[in-house]
Amino acid sequence: MLEKGKISSFQLSVLLAGFVLGSSVIIIPGGDAGHDAWIAIALGLMEGLFIAWIFTALVTRFKDKTIIEINDLVFGRILGKLISILFVWYFFHLGALVLNDYVHFFRLQLYPATPKTIMLLILMLVCASTVNRGIEVLARCSLILVPFTIGIILIDTMFLIPQIDLNNLMPILDVPIGNLLLAAHSAASFPFAETVAFVMILAFLNKSEKGGPAVSKGLILAGLVLIIASVRNNAVLGPMTAAYNYPSYQTVQAIDIGEILTRVEILVAINFITMGFLKISVLLYGTVLGLSQVLNLKSYRPIILPVGILMVLLALTNVGNTIELFEFSHNSYPIYAVPFQIIIPLIALMVVKLRKMPKAEGGKP
């Protein structure tokens, strides 16, 4: 096996929660639903839980196997390899998109004169170094970073209570149902269903039967945090929420306690760095491990840095500016991601069920 590390179900839940918060810690999903965004997030979470049930039901049937190995068993070596290459591409491309989120935020809000290449390379070197140390180290990092991030979000929200106007959330269900459902699916595709990347990590759970509950707990935790952040942002900013690309950043700028505690929005940027680091690291890990299994390499570590540099190059070239990034994320990504997040895992699970495939040793009946 290319990875010898093991993680607990608790570590999996926390790492997955950090992965979900990733970019969404500042780009709160569900914005198309206006002040009903929190409802869209809740509906998107339910869709995400269903998608998670699909891929966990598939992966946990084959103990100690990633989706790359499962594809060979389910679809045969040739078709399985082709499908695996598609998954590796998705992890790679998604990693580049998260890098884009990172660099565009910091260029717009904090460091407009800093070259994008420098910012991306610094972050990628940190991620590559962590991935090189294995899944156990990455999971341990999440145990420190995720509670810190959630704590900052909750503390920021408490400080904003004087600025909160619940009238900004009224009337409830004001958006047309069609728009609400579209916003909900968009919230599911980003960020909840992106946890399909954990089909590369579930194999290393020390108790495979706890995979499904662990994934669900991580999703629910992250979903609740995003709902709180969405309600806070809309209650503070009101109709202006839709005018901002990064509403959480603008919302926290409103904190002013006796002119003593101000400019705390830097904490939002820190949250984005920490959660972005976790998300990019998971995607880089999935990419290099998956590619190594497709190519039958003995170790994934020698290709970490080359693949990381290629991910940076893709991030520098795949979108020209922030407008293009948001247009792709808003209009194209919810459709583009469907085969990877839903269709392929669902077909694989159906094939396994219909063929009554024998389990790997230790798998469920």
Short mmCIF file of C-alpha atoms in Angstrom, two decimals:
data_model
loop_
_atom_site.label_atom_id
_atom_site.label_comp_id
_atom_site.label_asym_id
_atom_site.label_seq_id
_atom_site.Cartn_x
_atom_site.Cartn_y
_atom_site.Cartn_z
CA MET A 1 0.00 0.00 0.00
CA LEU A 2 1.29 3.47 -0.92
CA GLU A 3 0.02 4.99 2.35
CA LYS A 4 0.63 3.21 5.64
CA GLY A 5 -0.89 5.85 7.92
CA LYS A 6 -4.23 5.47 9.67
CA ILE A 7 -6.63 8.07 11.06
CA SER A 8 -9.52 7.85 13.52
CA SER A 9 -13.15 8.58 12.72
CA PHE A 10 -12.93 11.75 14.85
CA GLN A 11 -9.92 12.97 12.88
CA LEU A 12 -11.78 12.22 9.65
CA SER A 13 -14.80 14.26 10.79
CA VAL A 14 -12.67 17.25 11.77
CA LEU A 15 -10.55 17.13 8.60
CA LEU A 16 -13.67 16.88 6.46
CA ALA A 17 -15.28 19.83 8.27
CA GLY A 18 -12.16 21.90 7.58
CA PHE A 19 -12.22 20.80 3.94
CA VAL A 20 -15.85 21.94 3.59
CA LEU A 21 -15.13 25.29 5.23
CA GLY A 22 -12.13 25.74 2.87
CA SER A 23 -13.01 28.54 0.44
CA SER A 24 -16.57 28.76 1.79
CA VAL A 25 -15.30 30.31 5.01
CA ILE A 26 -15.29 33.62 3.09
CA ILE A 27 -17.36 32.78 -0.01
CA ILE A 28 -20.54 31.69 1.76
CA PRO A 29 -22.63 29.50 -0.60
CA GLY A 30 -26.31 30.00 -1.38
CA GLY A 31 -25.99 33.69 -2.25
CA ASP A 32 -28.50 33.43 -5.11
CA ALA A 33 -31.23 32.93 -2.52
CA GLY A 34 -30.65 36.38 -1.04
CA HIS A 35 -31.51 36.62 2.64
CA ASP A 36 -32.84 33.04 2.40
CA ALA A 37 -29.30 31.82 1.73
CA TRP A 38 -29.28 29.97 5.06
CA ILE A 39 -32.24 27.88 3.83
CA ALA A 40 -30.39 27.12 0.58
CA ILE A 41 -27.36 26.03 2.62
CA ALA A 42 -29.53 23.75 4.76
CA LEU A 43 -31.08 22.18 1.65
CA GLY A 44 -27.65 21.91 0.03
CA LEU A 45 -26.39 20.17 3.15
CA MET A 46 -29.16 17.57 2.83
CA GLU A 47 -28.21 16.96 -0.81
CA GLY A 48 -24.58 16.75 0.26
CA LEU A 49 -25.43 14.16 2.92
CA PHE A 50 -27.17 12.04 0.27
CA ILE A 51 -24.16 12.28 -2.03
CA ALA A 52 -21.88 11.40 0.88
CA TRP A 53 -24.03 8.33 1.59
CA ILE A 54 -23.44 7.20 -2.01
CA PHE A 55 -19.65 7.42 -1.96
CA THR A 56 -19.23 6.15 1.60
CA ALA A 57 -21.53 3.19 0.88
CA LEU A 58 -19.33 2.40 -2.11
CA VAL A 59 -15.89 2.85 -0.53
CA THR A 60 -16.63 1.16 2.80
CA ARG A 61 -17.64 -2.03 0.95
CA PHE A 62 -14.00 -2.43 -0.06
CA LYS A 63 -11.81 -2.20 3.00
CA ASP A 64 -8.45 -0.44 2.57
CA LYS A 65 -9.12 0.45 -1.07
CA THR A 66 -9.32 3.90 -2.64
CA ILE A 67 -11.69 4.79 -5.46
CA ILE A 68 -8.85 4.15 -7.94
CA GLU A 69 -8.56 0.51 -6.88
CA ILE A 70 -12.34 0.14 -6.63
CA ASN A 71 -12.83 1.41 -10.19
CA ASP A 72 -10.62 -1.41 -11.51
CA LEU A 73 -12.70 -3.98 -9.62
CA VAL A 74 -16.08 -2.54 -10.62
CA PHE A 75 -15.52 -1.41 -14.21
CA GLY A 76 -12.56 -3.56 -15.30
CA ARG A 77 -8.98 -2.48 -15.81
CA ILE A 78 -9.38 -0.41 -19.01
CA LEU A 79 -12.62 1.44 -18.26
CA GLY A 80 -11.68 1.61 -14.59
CA LYS A 81 -8.39 3.32 -15.43
CA LEU A 82 -10.16 5.85 -17.66
CA ILE A 83 -12.65 6.69 -14.91
CA SER A 84 -9.82 6.94 -12.39
CA ILE A 85 -7.99 9.41 -14.63
CA LEU A 86 -11.14 11.55 -14.66
CA PHE A 87 -11.23 11.53 -10.86
CA VAL A 88 -7.56 12.47 -10.65
CA TRP A 89 -8.23 15.35 -13.05
CA TYR A 90 -11.16 16.53 -10.91
CA PHE A 91 -9.07 16.59 -7.74
CA PHE A 92 -6.26 18.37 -9.59
CA HIS A 93 -8.56 20.94 -11.21
CA LEU A 94 -10.48 21.58 -8.00
CA GLY A 95 -7.19 22.19 -6.21
CA ALA A 96 -6.28 24.80 -8.83
CA LEU A 97 -9.67 26.47 -8.37
CA VAL A 98 -9.15 26.71 -4.61
CA LEU A 99 -5.73 28.22 -5.25
CA ASN A 100 -7.48 30.76 -7.48
CA ASP A 101 -9.91 31.60 -4.67
CA TYR A 102 -6.95 32.17 -2.37
CA VAL A 103 -4.88 34.37 -4.65
CA HIS A 104 -7.79 36.52 -5.89
CA PHE A 105 -8.98 37.20 -2.35
CA PHE A 106 -5.58 38.31 -1.12
CA ARG A 107 -4.84 40.35 -4.24
CA LEU A 108 -8.17 42.19 -3.96
CA GLN A 109 -8.34 42.71 -0.22
CA LEU A 110 -4.83 42.75 1.26
CA TYR A 111 -1.81 42.53 -1.06
CA PRO A 112 -2.64 43.97 -4.49
CA ALA A 113 1.02 44.50 -5.39
CA THR A 114 2.23 41.00 -4.51
CA PRO A 115 2.77 38.76 -7.56
CA LYS A 116 0.28 35.91 -7.79
CA THR A 117 3.03 33.40 -8.51
CA ILE A 118 4.82 34.18 -5.24
CA MET A 119 1.67 33.80 -3.14
CA LEU A 120 0.69 30.54 -4.81
CA LEU A 121 4.14 28.99 -4.56
CA ILE A 122 4.44 29.79 -0.85
CA LEU A 123 1.08 28.18 -0.08
CA MET A 124 1.81 25.19 -2.31
CA LEU A 125 5.18 24.55 -0.67
CA VAL A 126 3.49 24.42 2.74
CA CYS A 127 0.80 22.07 1.42
CA ALA A 128 3.32 19.86 -0.38
CA SER A 129 5.46 19.61 2.74
CA THR A 130 2.45 18.47 4.77
CA VAL A 131 1.30 15.96 2.16
CA ASN A 132 4.82 14.54 2.07
CA ARG A 133 4.44 13.68 5.75
CA GLY A 134 1.32 11.61 5.10
CA ILE A 135 -2.35 11.54 5.96
CA GLU A 136 -1.78 11.21 9.71
CA VAL A 137 0.06 14.54 9.92
CA LEU A 138 -2.58 16.27 7.81
CA ALA A 139 -5.33 14.92 10.07
CA ARG A 140 -3.47 16.09 13.19
CA CYS A 141 -3.14 19.58 11.71
CA SER A 142 -6.90 19.72 11.31
CA LEU A 143 -7.39 19.02 15.02
CA ILE A 144 -5.65 22.33 15.77
CA LEU A 145 -6.80 24.50 12.87
CA VAL A 146 -10.49 23.62 12.59
CA PRO A 147 -11.46 24.34 16.25
CA PHE A 148 -9.50 27.62 16.00
CA THR A 149 -11.37 28.64 12.85
CA ILE A 150 -14.81 27.72 14.18
CA GLY A 151 -14.01 29.52 17.44
CA ILE A 152 -13.06 32.70 15.57
CA ILE A 153 -16.28 32.59 13.54
CA LEU A 154 -18.40 32.20 16.68
CA ILE A 155 -16.52 34.96 18.55
CA ASP A 156 -16.85 37.33 15.57
CA THR A 157 -20.57 36.60 15.49
CA MET A 158 -20.92 37.42 19.20
CA PHE A 159 -19.14 40.75 18.74
CA LEU A 160 -21.51 41.57 15.86
CA ILE A 161 -24.69 41.10 17.89
CA PRO A 162 -25.19 44.90 18.28
CA GLN A 163 -25.11 45.28 14.47
CA ILE A 164 -27.49 42.40 13.77
CA ASP A 165 -30.93 43.37 12.45
CA LEU A 166 -33.19 40.32 12.11
CA ASN A 167 -35.56 42.35 9.94
CA ASN A 168 -32.97 41.89 7.19
CA LEU A 169 -33.89 38.18 7.17
CA MET A 170 -37.58 38.83 6.57
CA PRO A 171 -39.76 37.70 4.94
CA ILE A 172 -38.66 34.07 5.09
CA LEU A 173 -38.97 32.09 1.82
CA ASP A 174 -39.26 35.32 -0.15
CA VAL A 175 -37.27 33.91 -3.09
CA PRO A 176 -39.08 31.90 -5.82
CA ILE A 177 -38.88 28.16 -5.14
CA GLY A 178 -37.03 27.52 -8.40
CA ASN A 179 -34.30 30.00 -7.51
CA LEU A 180 -34.09 28.54 -4.01
CA LEU A 181 -33.60 25.01 -5.35
CA LEU A 182 -30.94 26.19 -7.81
CA ALA A 183 -29.15 27.97 -4.98
CA ALA A 184 -29.44 24.82 -2.87
CA HIS A 185 -27.86 22.66 -5.59
CA SER A 186 -25.12 25.23 -6.03
CA ALA A 187 -24.48 25.07 -2.27
CA ALA A 188 -24.41 21.28 -2.49
CA SER A 189 -21.88 21.20 -5.34
CA PHE A 190 -19.78 23.82 -3.54
CA PRO A 191 -18.77 22.89 -0.93
CA PHE A 192 -20.61 19.86 0.47
CA ALA A 193 -20.39 17.39 -2.43
CA GLU A 194 -16.74 18.24 -3.01
CA THR A 195 -16.09 15.88 -0.10
CA VAL A 196 -16.16 13.16 -2.75
CA ALA A 197 -12.40 13.79 -2.64
CA PHE A 198 -12.42 11.73 0.56
CA VAL A 199 -12.84 8.58 -1.52
CA MET A 200 -9.04 8.74 -1.48
CA ILE A 201 -8.88 8.96 2.33
CA LEU A 202 -11.61 6.67 3.66
CA ALA A 203 -9.37 3.69 2.92
CA PHE A 204 -7.07 4.80 5.74
CA LEU A 205 -9.71 4.95 8.45
CA ASN A 206 -8.72 2.67 11.31
CA LYS A 207 -12.32 1.44 11.63
CA SER A 208 -13.86 1.37 8.16
CA GLU A 209 -17.39 0.78 9.44
CA LYS A 210 -17.35 4.27 11.00
CA GLY A 211 -16.71 5.99 7.68
CA GLY A 212 -20.32 6.93 6.93
CA PRO A 213 -21.13 8.41 10.36
CA ALA A 214 -17.79 10.24 10.47
CA VAL A 215 -18.39 11.88 7.09
CA SER A 216 -21.95 12.86 8.07
CA LYS A 217 -20.78 14.42 11.34
CA GLY A 218 -18.14 16.47 9.55
CA LEU A 219 -20.65 17.69 6.97
CA ILE A 220 -23.23 18.64 9.59
CA LEU A 221 -20.66 20.50 11.70
CA ALA A 222 -19.43 22.52 8.72
CA GLY A 223 -23.01 23.08 7.52
CA LEU A 224 -24.08 24.53 10.86
CA VAL A 225 -21.09 26.87 10.88
CA LEU A 226 -21.92 28.08 7.36
CA ILE A 227 -25.58 28.61 8.28
CA ILE A 228 -24.54 30.72 11.28
CA ALA A 229 -22.15 32.76 9.11
CA SER A 230 -24.81 33.24 6.42
CA VAL A 231 -27.45 34.42 8.91
CA ARG A 232 -24.90 36.77 10.50
CA ASN A 233 -23.79 38.25 7.18
CA ASN A 234 -27.31 38.89 5.91
CA ALA A 235 -28.51 40.23 9.26
CA VAL A 236 -25.63 42.72 9.39
CA LEU A 237 -25.24 43.73 5.74
CA GLY A 238 -28.86 43.37 4.63
CA PRO A 239 -29.47 43.74 0.87
CA MET A 240 -25.84 44.80 0.41
CA THR A 241 -24.71 41.22 1.07
CA ALA A 242 -25.21 40.34 -2.60
CA ALA A 243 -22.97 43.23 -3.67
CA TYR A 244 -19.86 41.74 -2.07
CA ASN A 245 -17.69 38.92 -3.37
CA TYR A 246 -16.49 38.17 0.16
CA PRO A 247 -19.40 39.04 2.48
CA SER A 248 -17.84 37.51 5.59
CA TYR A 249 -14.85 39.83 5.25
CA GLN A 250 -17.05 42.91 4.88
CA THR A 251 -19.32 41.80 7.72
CA VAL A 252 -16.52 41.42 10.23
CA GLN A 253 -15.26 44.89 9.30
CA ALA A 254 -18.33 46.19 11.15
CA ILE A 255 -16.90 45.07 14.51
CA ASP A 256 -16.01 48.16 16.54
CA ILE A 257 -15.98 47.89 20.32
CA GLY A 258 -15.23 51.28 21.82
CA GLU A 259 -12.57 51.91 19.15
CA ILE A 260 -10.45 49.37 21.05
CA LEU A 261 -11.24 46.23 19.08
CA THR A 262 -11.28 47.08 15.38
CA ARG A 263 -9.83 45.80 12.10
CA VAL A 264 -10.45 42.21 13.17
CA GLU A 265 -11.25 41.22 9.59
CA ILE A 266 -7.67 40.00 9.39
CA LEU A 267 -8.95 37.00 11.37
CA VAL A 268 -11.19 36.14 8.42
CA ALA A 269 -8.12 36.14 6.19
CA ILE A 270 -6.30 33.90 8.67
CA ASN A 271 -9.27 31.53 8.69
CA PHE A 272 -9.15 31.41 4.90
CA ILE A 273 -5.44 30.60 4.92
CA THR A 274 -5.82 27.77 7.44
CA MET A 275 -8.90 26.18 5.89
CA GLY A 276 -7.60 26.75 2.37
CA PHE A 277 -4.39 25.00 3.41
CA LEU A 278 -6.38 21.96 4.58
CA LYS A 279 -8.52 21.83 1.44
CA ILE A 280 -5.64 22.22 -1.00
CA SER A 281 -3.60 19.64 0.92
CA VAL A 282 -6.42 17.08 0.76
CA LEU A 283 -6.84 17.67 -2.98
CA LEU A 284 -3.10 17.51 -3.64
CA TYR A 285 -2.95 14.31 -1.60
CA GLY A 286 -5.83 12.79 -3.56
CA THR A 287 -4.23 13.81 -6.84
CA VAL A 288 -0.76 12.39 -6.19
CA LEU A 289 -2.01 9.22 -4.50
CA GLY A 290 -4.53 8.61 -7.28
CA LEU A 291 -1.99 9.27 -10.02
CA SER A 292 0.50 6.96 -8.34
CA GLN A 293 -2.08 4.17 -8.22
CA VAL A 294 -3.07 4.70 -11.85
CA LEU A 295 0.59 4.55 -12.91
CA ASN A 296 1.47 1.74 -10.47
CA LEU A 297 4.19 3.78 -8.80
CA LYS A 298 5.85 2.51 -5.63
CA SER A 299 5.46 5.84 -3.81
CA TYR A 300 3.47 9.02 -4.29
CA ARG A 301 6.04 11.24 -2.55
CA PRO A 302 8.43 11.85 -5.50
CA ILE A 303 5.63 13.40 -7.57
CA ILE A 304 4.19 15.68 -4.86
CA LEU A 305 6.25 18.75 -5.75
CA PRO A 306 5.99 18.38 -9.57
CA VAL A 307 2.21 17.92 -9.36
CA GLY A 308 1.97 20.84 -6.92
CA ILE A 309 3.84 23.10 -9.34
CA LEU A 310 1.56 21.99 -12.19
CA MET A 311 -1.44 22.80 -9.99
CA VAL A 312 -0.03 26.29 -9.45
CA LEU A 313 0.51 26.71 -13.21
CA LEU A 314 -3.09 25.69 -13.88
CA ALA A 315 -4.29 28.16 -11.26
CA LEU A 316 -2.32 30.91 -12.99
CA THR A 317 -3.75 30.15 -16.43
CA ASN A 318 -7.25 28.68 -16.13
CA VAL A 319 -9.03 31.94 -15.22
CA GLY A 320 -7.96 35.44 -16.14
CA ASN A 321 -9.54 37.48 -13.36
CA THR A 322 -11.92 37.41 -10.41
CA ILE A 323 -14.99 37.95 -12.61
CA GLU A 324 -14.17 34.88 -14.73
CA LEU A 325 -13.55 32.84 -11.58
CA PHE A 326 -16.90 33.75 -10.06
CA GLU A 327 -18.74 33.23 -13.36
CA PHE A 328 -17.31 29.72 -13.70
CA SER A 329 -18.00 28.88 -10.06
CA HIS A 330 -21.53 30.26 -10.26
CA ASN A 331 -22.71 29.15 -13.70
CA SER A 332 -20.59 26.22 -14.88
CA TYR A 333 -19.18 24.43 -11.85
CA PRO A 334 -22.50 23.06 -10.46
CA ILE A 335 -22.99 21.27 -13.81
CA TYR A 336 -19.33 20.39 -14.43
CA ALA A 337 -19.03 18.69 -11.04
CA VAL A 338 -22.14 16.46 -11.34
CA PRO A 339 -20.41 13.45 -13.02
CA PHE A 340 -17.68 13.33 -10.37
CA GLN A 341 -19.84 14.07 -7.36
CA ILE A 342 -22.96 12.07 -8.20
CA ILE A 343 -23.16 10.14 -11.48
CA ILE A 344 -19.97 8.04 -11.45
CA PRO A 345 -20.15 7.07 -7.74
CA LEU A 346 -23.85 6.23 -8.09
CA ILE A 347 -23.27 4.05 -11.17
CA ALA A 348 -20.40 2.28 -9.41
CA LEU A 349 -22.56 1.60 -6.35
CA MET A 350 -25.40 0.29 -8.53
CA VAL A 351 -23.02 -2.04 -10.39
CA VAL A 352 -21.70 -3.39 -7.09
CA LYS A 353 -25.23 -3.98 -5.79
CA LEU A 354 -26.51 -5.57 -9.01
CA ARG A 355 -23.50 -7.85 -9.43
CA LYS A 356 -23.52 -8.69 -5.72
CA MET A 357 -19.79 -8.33 -5.85
CA PRO A 358 -17.87 -10.16 -3.13
CA LYS A 359 -16.38 -7.87 -0.55
CA ALA A 360 -12.74 -7.42 0.12
CA GLU A 361 -11.71 -9.11 3.33
CA GLY A 362 -13.20 -7.25 6.27
CA GLY A 363 -15.86 -5.53 4.14
CA LYS A 364 -19.52 -5.44 5.00
CA PRO A 365 -21.86 -8.06 3.56
#
